[in-house]
Coordinates of C-alpha atoms and ligand atoms in Angstrom, one line a residue:
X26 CA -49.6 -77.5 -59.6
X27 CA -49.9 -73.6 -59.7
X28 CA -53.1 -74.3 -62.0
X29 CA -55.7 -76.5 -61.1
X30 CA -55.7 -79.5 -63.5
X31 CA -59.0 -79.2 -64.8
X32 CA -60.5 -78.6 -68.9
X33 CA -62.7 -75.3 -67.8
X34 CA -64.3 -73.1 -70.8
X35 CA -65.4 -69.6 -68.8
X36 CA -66.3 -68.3 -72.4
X37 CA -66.7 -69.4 -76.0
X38 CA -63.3 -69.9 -77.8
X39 CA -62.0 -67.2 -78.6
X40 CA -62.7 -65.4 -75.8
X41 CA -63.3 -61.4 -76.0
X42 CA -59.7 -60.7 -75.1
X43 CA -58.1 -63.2 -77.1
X44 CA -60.2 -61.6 -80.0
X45 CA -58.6 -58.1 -79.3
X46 CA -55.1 -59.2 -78.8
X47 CA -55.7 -61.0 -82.2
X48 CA -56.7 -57.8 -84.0
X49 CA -53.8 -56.2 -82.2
X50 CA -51.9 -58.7 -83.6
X51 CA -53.1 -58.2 -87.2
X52 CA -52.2 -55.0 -86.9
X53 CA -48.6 -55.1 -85.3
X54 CA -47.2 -58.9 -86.7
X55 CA -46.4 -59.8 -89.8
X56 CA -49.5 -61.7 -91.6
X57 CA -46.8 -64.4 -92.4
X58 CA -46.4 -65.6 -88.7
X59 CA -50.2 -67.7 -88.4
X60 CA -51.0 -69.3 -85.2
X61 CA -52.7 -72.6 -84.6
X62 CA -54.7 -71.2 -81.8
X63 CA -57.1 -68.0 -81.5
X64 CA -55.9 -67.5 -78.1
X65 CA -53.5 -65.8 -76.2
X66 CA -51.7 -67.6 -73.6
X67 CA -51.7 -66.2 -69.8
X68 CA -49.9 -69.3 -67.7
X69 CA -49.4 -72.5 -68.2
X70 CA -48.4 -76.0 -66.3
X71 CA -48.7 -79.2 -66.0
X72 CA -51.4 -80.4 -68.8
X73 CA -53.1 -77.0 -68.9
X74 CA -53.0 -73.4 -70.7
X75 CA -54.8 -70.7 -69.2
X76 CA -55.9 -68.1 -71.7
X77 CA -55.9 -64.5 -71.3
X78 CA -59.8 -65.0 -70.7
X79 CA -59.5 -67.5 -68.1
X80 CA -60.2 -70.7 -70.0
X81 CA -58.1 -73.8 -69.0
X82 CA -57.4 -75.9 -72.1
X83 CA -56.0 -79.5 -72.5
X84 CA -52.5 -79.3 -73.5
X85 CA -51.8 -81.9 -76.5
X86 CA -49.1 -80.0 -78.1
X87 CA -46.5 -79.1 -76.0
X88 CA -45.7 -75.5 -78.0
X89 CA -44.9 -78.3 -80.9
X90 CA -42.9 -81.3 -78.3
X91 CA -41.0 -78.6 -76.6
X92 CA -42.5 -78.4 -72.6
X93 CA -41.9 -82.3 -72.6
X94 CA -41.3 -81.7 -68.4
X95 CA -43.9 -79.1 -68.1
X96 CA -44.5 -75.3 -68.9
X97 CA -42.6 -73.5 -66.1
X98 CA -41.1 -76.7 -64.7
X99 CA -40.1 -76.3 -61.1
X100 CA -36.3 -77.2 -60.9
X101 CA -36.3 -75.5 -64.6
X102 CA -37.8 -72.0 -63.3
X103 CA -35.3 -72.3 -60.0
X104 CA -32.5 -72.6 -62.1
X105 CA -33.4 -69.5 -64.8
X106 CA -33.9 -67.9 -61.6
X107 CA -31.0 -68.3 -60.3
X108 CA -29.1 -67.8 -63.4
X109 CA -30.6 -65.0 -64.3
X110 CA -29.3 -63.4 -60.6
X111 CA -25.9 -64.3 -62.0
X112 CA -25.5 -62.9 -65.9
X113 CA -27.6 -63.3 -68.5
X114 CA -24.8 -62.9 -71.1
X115 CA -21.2 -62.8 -71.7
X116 CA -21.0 -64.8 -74.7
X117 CA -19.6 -68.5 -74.8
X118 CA -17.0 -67.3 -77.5
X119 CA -15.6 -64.5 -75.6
X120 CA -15.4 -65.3 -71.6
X121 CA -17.0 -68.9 -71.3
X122 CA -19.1 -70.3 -68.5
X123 CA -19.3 -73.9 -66.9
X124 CA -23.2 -74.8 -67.5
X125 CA -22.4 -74.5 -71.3
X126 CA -19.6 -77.4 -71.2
X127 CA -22.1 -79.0 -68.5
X128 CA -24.4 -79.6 -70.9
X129 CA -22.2 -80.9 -73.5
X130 CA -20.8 -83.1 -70.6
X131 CA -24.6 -84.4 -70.6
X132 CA -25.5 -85.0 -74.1
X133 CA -22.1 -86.8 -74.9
X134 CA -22.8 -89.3 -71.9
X135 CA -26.7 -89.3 -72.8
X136 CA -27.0 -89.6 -76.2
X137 CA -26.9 -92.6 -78.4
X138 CA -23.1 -94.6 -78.5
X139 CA -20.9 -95.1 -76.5
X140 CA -17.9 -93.8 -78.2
X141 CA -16.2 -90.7 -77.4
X142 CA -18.1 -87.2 -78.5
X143 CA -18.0 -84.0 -78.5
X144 CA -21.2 -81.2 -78.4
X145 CA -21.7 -77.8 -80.1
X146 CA -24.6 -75.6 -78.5
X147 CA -26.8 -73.2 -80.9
X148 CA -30.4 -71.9 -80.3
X149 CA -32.8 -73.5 -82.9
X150 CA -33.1 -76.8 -84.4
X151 CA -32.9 -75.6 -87.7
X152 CA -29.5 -73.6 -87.0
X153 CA -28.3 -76.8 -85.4
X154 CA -29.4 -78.8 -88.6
X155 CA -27.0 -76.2 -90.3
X156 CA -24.3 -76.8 -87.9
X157 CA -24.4 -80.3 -88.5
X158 CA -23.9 -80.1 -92.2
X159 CA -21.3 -77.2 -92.1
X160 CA -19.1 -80.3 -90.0
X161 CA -20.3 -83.4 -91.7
X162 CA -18.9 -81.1 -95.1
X163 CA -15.9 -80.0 -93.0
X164 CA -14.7 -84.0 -91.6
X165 CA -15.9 -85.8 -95.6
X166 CA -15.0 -82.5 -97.8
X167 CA -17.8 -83.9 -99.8
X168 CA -21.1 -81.0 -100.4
X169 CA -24.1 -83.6 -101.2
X170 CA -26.5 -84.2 -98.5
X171 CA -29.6 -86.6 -98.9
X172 CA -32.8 -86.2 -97.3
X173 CA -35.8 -88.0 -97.2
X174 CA -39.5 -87.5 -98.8
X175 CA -41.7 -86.0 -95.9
X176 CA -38.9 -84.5 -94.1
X177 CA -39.0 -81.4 -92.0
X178 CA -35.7 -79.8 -91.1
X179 CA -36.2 -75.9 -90.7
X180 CA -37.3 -72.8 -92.1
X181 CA -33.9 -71.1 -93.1
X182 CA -32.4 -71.6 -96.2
X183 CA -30.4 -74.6 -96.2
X184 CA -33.3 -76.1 -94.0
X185 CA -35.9 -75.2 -96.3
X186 CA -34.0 -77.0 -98.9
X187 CA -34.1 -80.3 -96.8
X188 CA -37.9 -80.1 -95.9
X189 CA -40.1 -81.4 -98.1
X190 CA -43.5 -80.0 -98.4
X191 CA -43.9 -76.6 -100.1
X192 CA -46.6 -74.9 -98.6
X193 CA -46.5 -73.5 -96.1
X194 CA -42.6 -73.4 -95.8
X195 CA -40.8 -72.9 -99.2
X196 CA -43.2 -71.8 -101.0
X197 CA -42.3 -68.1 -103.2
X198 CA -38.7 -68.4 -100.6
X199 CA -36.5 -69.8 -103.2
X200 CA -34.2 -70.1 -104.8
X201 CA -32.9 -72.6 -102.4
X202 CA -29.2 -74.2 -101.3
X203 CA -27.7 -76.5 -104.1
X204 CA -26.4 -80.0 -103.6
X205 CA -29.5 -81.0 -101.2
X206 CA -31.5 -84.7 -102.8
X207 CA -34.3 -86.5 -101.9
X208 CA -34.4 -90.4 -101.4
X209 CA -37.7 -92.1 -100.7
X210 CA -39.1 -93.1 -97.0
X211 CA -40.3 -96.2 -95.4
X212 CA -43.9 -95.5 -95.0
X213 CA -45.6 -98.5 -93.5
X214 CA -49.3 -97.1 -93.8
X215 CA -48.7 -96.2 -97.3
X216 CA -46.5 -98.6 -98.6
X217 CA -46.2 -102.3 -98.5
X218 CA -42.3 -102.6 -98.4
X219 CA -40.3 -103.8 -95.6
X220 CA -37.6 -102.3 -93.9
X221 CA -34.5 -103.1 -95.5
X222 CA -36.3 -103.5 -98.8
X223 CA -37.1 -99.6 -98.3
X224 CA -33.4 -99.0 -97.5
X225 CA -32.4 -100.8 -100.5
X226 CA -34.4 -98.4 -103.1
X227 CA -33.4 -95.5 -101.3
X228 CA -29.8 -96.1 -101.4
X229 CA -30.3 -97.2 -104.9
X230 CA -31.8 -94.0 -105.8
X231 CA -28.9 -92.2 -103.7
X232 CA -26.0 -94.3 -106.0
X233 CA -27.9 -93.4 -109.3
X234 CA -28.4 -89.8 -108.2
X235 CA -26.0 -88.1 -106.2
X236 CA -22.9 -91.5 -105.7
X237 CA -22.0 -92.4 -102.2
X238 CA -18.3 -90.1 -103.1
X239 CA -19.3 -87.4 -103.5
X240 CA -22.0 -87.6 -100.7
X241 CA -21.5 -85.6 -96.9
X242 CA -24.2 -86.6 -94.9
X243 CA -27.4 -88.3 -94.9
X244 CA -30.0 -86.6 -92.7
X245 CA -33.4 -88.2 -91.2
X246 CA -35.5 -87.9 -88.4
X247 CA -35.9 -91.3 -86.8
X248 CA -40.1 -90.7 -86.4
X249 CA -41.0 -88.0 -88.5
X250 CA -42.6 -85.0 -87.2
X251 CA -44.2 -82.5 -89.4
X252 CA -44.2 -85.0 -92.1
X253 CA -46.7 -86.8 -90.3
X254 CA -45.6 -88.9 -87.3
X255 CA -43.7 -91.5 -89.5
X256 CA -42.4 -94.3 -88.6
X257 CA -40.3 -96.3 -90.6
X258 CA -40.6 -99.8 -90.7
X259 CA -37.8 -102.2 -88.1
X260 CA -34.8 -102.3 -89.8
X261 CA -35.0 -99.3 -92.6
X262 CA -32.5 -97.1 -90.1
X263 CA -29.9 -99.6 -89.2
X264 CA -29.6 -100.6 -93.3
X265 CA -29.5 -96.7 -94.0
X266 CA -26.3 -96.5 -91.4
X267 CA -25.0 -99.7 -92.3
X268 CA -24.5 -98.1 -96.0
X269 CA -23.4 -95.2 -94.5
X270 CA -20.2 -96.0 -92.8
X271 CA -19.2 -98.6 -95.5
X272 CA -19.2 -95.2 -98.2
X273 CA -18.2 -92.8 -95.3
X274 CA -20.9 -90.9 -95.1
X275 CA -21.8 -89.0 -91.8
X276 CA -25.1 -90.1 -90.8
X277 CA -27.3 -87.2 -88.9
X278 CA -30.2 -88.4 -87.0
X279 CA -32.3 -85.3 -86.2
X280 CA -34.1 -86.0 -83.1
X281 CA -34.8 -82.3 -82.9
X282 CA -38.9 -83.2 -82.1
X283 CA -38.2 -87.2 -81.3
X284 CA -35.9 -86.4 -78.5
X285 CA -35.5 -86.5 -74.8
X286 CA -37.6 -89.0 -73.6
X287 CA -40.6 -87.6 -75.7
X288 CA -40.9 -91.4 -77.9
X289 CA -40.5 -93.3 -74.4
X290 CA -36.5 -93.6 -74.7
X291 CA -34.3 -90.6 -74.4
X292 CA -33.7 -90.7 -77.9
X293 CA -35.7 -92.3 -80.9
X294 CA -32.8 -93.8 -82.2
X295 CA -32.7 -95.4 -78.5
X296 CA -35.7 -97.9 -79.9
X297 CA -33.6 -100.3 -82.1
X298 CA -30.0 -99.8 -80.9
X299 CA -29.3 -96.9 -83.7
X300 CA -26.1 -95.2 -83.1
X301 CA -26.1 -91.9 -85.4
X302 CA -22.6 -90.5 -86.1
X303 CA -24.4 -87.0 -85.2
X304 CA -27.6 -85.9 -83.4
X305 CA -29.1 -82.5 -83.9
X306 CA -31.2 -82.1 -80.4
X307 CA -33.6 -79.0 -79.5
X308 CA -37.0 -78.5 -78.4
X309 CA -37.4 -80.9 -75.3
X310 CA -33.9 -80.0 -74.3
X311 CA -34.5 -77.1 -72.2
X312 CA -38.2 -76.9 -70.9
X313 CA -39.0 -74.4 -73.3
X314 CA -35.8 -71.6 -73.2
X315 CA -33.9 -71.9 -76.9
X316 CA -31.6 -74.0 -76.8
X317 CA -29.8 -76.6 -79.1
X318 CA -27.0 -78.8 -79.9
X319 CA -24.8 -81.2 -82.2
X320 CA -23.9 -83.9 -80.7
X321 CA -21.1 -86.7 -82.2
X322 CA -18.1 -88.5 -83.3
X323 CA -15.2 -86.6 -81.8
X324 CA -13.7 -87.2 -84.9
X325 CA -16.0 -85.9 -86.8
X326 CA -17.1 -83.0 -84.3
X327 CA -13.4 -81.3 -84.4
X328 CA -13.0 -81.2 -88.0
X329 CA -13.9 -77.6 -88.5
X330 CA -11.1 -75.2 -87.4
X331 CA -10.9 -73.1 -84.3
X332 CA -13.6 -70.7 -84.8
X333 CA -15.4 -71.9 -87.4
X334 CA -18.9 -72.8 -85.2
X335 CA -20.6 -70.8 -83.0
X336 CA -23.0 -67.4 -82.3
X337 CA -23.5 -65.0 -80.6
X338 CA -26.2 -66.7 -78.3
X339 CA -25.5 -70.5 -78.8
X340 CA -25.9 -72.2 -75.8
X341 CA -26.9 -68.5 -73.4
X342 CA -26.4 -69.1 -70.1
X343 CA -30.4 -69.3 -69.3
X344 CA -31.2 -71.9 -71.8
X345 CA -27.8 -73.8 -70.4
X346 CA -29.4 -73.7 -66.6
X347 CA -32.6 -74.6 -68.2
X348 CA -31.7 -77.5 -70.0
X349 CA -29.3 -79.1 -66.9
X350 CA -32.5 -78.9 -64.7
X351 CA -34.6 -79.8 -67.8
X352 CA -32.3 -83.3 -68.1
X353 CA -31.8 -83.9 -64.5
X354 CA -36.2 -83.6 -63.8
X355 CA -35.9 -86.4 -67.3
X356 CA -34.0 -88.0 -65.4
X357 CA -34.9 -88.5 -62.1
X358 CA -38.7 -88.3 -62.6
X359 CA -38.5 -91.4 -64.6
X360 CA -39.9 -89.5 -67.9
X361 CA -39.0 -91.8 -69.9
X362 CA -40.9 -94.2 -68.7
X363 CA -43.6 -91.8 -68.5
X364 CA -44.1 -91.2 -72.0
X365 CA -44.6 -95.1 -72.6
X366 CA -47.4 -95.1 -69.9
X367 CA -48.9 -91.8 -72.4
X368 CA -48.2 -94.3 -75.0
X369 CA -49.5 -97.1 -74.0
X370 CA -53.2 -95.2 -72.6
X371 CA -53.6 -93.5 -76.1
X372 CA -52.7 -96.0 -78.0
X373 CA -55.2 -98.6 -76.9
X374 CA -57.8 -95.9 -76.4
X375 CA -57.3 -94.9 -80.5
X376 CA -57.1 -98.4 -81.5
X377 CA -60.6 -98.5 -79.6
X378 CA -61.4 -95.9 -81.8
X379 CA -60.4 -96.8 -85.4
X380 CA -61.9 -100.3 -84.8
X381 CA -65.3 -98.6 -85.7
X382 CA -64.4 -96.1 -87.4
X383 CA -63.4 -96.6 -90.8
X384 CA -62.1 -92.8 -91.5
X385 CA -59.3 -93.4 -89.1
X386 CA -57.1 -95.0 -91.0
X387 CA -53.9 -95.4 -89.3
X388 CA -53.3 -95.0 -85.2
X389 CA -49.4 -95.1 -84.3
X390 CA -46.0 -93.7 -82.9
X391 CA -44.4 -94.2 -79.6
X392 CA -44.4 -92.5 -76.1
X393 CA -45.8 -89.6 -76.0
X394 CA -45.6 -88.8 -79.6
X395 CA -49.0 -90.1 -81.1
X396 CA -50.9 -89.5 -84.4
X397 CA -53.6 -90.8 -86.3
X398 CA -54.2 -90.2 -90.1
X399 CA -57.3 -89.8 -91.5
X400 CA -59.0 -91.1 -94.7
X401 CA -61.9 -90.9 -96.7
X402 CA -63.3 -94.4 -95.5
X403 CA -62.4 -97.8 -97.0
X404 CA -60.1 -95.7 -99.1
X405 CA -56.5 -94.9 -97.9
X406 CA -57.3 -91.3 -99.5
X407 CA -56.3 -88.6 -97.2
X408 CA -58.4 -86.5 -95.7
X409 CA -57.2 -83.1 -95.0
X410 CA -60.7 -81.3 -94.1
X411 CA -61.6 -83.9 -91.7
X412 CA -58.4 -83.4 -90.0
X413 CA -58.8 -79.8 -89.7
X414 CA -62.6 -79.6 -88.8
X415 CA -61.9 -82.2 -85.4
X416 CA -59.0 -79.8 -84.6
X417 CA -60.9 -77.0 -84.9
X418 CA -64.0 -78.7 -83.0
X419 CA -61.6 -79.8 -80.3
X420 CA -60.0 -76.3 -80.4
X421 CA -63.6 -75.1 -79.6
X422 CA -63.7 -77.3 -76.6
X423 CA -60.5 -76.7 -75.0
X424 CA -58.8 -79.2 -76.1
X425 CA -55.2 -77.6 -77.8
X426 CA -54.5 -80.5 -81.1
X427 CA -52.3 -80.1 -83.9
X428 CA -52.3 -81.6 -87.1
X429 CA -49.3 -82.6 -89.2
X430 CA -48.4 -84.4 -92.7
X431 CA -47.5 -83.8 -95.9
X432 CA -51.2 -84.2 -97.0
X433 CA -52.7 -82.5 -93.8
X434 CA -54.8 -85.4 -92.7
X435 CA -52.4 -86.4 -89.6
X436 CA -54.0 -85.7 -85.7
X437 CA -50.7 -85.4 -83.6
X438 CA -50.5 -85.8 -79.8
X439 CA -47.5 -84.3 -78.0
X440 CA -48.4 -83.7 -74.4
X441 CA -46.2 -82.4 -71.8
X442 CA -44.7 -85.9 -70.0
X443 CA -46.3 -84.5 -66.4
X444 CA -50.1 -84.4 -68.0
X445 CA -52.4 -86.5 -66.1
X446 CA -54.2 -89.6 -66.9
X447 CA -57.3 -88.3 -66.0
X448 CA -56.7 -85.5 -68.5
X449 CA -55.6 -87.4 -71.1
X450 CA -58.9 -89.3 -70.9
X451 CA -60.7 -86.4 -71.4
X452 CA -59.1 -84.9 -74.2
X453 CA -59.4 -88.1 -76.0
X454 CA -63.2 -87.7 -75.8
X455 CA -63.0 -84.7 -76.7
X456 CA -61.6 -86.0 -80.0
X457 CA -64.2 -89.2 -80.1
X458 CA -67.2 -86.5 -79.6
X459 CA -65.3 -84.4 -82.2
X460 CA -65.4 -87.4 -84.4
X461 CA -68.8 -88.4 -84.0
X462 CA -70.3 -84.9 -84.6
X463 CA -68.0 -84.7 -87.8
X464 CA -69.4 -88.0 -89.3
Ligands
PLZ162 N1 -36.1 -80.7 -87.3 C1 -37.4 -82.7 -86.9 O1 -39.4 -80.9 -86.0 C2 -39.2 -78.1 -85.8 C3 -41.7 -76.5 -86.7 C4 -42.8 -75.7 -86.5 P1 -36.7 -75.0 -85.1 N2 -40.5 -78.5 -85.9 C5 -41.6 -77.6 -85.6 C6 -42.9 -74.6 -87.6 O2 -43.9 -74.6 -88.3 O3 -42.0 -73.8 -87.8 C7 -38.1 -79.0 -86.3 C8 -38.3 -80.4 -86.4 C9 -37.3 -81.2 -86.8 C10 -35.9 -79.3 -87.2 C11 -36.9 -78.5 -86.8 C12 -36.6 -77.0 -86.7 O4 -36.5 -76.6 -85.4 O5 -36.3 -74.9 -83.7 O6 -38.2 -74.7 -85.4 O7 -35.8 -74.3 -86.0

């Protein structure tokens, strides 16, 4: 590794340079763009960021479940490097280039189903999410689209309409997109309902509300990330499909945080045999260059006409190279397998955790995508400050954590699949020291 893998704090946090790029920043960005972190990044890799002031910090987040093989992966900085040598540009819709149909080659044979598919490449999860409705409308011509409470699908405008929680993302943005409804989650921690039982009163709610007819797609992320690391209980997905195809409806998994290998199967959906009839992929896909994709049905991908998708930069030639070597290091580095080892270590080290203390309230997820929610104790009452103060104490020590959830009271673990045990181990002290102190 090109940085040693070691939590080292050279100065307090923020550091003196950090500070002054961040009143640089306060003067130069727009107050609207917030950052999790008071520090500036300098280099990063394996489980570490190094700050402009020299501090190495435990990497929990991933830049939000994107480096899943590592900042500035080897075989992914060889192949921008070699692609960048090359062109940088022409655009896929006026001379085309092979990595672009490479990729699509990969994510048709990778993702879930084995039925024929086709791929369309864009640059952010939220423009794919678009993408996926504009053909899910195109193959039904039906408009509705149902979401789900929690969800998190983007910050444009027709994303902003399918995520849930106000502030910070909607709020003062609207108006926003018609013919977007909401149907209710499983939510095993906060609700006693099985899974099909949960399927059953959402798609009652759906037939009351909107009517399978007149209904395009349903759209849900298999674990839910920003909503707060949601899983829905066994059986709630398949129910949701199984509807689904009996009213034609296009169901859109969007595994844009959930996806490549980041749950401990390539896709989320991977867990209980789901077979979407579209994935919206991003993130993981490419080590970190923007890049992502629509994956699906051929039948369903070739309904809009010639022309009708694409971009000016969907699917650039970097992020392409990127997200082949990103895939083959997946791959062949066993990540998959990986994650569940992340898993498997945090999980039973949480668990540890919440068994004496009664403000953790919930410890779950799968792979390397782990949260725990925390309440006021005895109560299932979230509790957003607590949340906030252990990031910001763990923050403090080094230790990069990010917090999710509709009520702000979820801790979310997301590192990079090439962290190392012994890292790992010391971030989750971090966190139990953070706790302690805290109490
Ligand atoms: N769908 C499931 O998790 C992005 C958002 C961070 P973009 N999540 C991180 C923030 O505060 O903006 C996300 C997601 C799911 C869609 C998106 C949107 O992906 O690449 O951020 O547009």
């Amino acid at each position: 590794m090109p940085i040693p893998q070691r939590r080292r704090l050279v100065t307090a946090i923020p550091g003196p340079i950090s500070k002054e790029l961040m009143s640089r920043k306060a003067g130069a960005v727009a107050a609207g763009v917030g950052t999790t972190m008071p520090v500036f990044a300098a280099r990063a890799a394996g489980g570490i960021v190094e700050d402009v002031d020299g501090n190495h910090l435990i990497d929990l987040g991933s830049g939000i479940a994107v480096t899943t093989v590592g900042n500035s992966a080897p075989r992914v900085v060889e192949a921008v490097r070699a692609q960048v040598a090359e062109f940088t540009h022409t655009c896929f819709m006026v001379t085309p280039y092979e990595s672009y149909v490479a990729v699509a080659e990969r994510l048709n044979e990778l993702t879930p189903g084995t039925h024929d598919k086709r791929t369309a490449l864009f640059n952010s999860g939220a423009e794919a999410v678009e993408n996926a409705i504009k053909i899910a409308r195109a193959h039904t011509g039906r408009q509705a689209v149902v979401v789900f409470d929690h969800a998190y699908h983007g910050r444009t405008n027709l994303t902003m309409a399918m995520t849930a929680k106000s502030m910070p993302y909607k709020h003062g943005f609207g108006p926003f997109a018609s013919e977007v409804y909401r149907a209710p989650l499983s939510y095993p921690f906060r609700d006693e309902v099985d899974g099909p039982t949960a399927a059953r009163r959402a798609i009652e709610v759906v037939e009351k509300q909107v009517g399978g007819a007149n209904l395009a797609a349903m759209v849900i992320e298999p674990i839910q990330g920003e909503g707060g690391f949601i899983e829905p209980a066994a059986g709630f997905l398949s129910a949701l499909i199984e509807w689904c195809t009996a009213n034609g409806v296009v169901f859109v998994a969007d595994e844009v945080q959930t996806g490549f290998a980041r749950t401990g199967d390539m896709f989320a959906c991977d867990h209980e045999g789901v077979v979407p009839d579209l994935i919206v992929t991003a993130k993981g896909i490419a080590g970190g260059l923007p890049l992502s994709a629509v994956t699906g049905r051929t039948e369903i991908m070739d309904a809009p006409h010639s022309g009708g998708l694409g971009g000016t930069y969907g699917g650039n030639p970097l992020a392409c190279a990127a997200a082949l070597a990103a895939i083959d290091t997946i791959v062949e580095d066993g990540l998959t397998a990986r994650a569940r080892e992340i898993g498997t270590l945090m999980l039973a080290e949480l668990q540890r955790m919440r068994a004496v203390d009664p403000r953790i309230g919930d410890v779950r997820g799968r792979g390397a995508m782990i949260a725990v929610e925390l309440v006021r104790a005895g109560t299932s009452e979230p509790d957003a400050d607590l949340a906030r103060a252990v990031a910001a104490t763990a923050h403090a020590a080094g230790v990069i954590v990010l917090t999710c959830g509709t009520f702000g009271n979820v801790l979310r673990f997301l590192p990079p699949l090439t962290i190392s045990d012994g890292l790992l181990a010391e971030a989750l002290e971090v966190l139990r020291d953070a706790l302690t102190t805290l109490a």
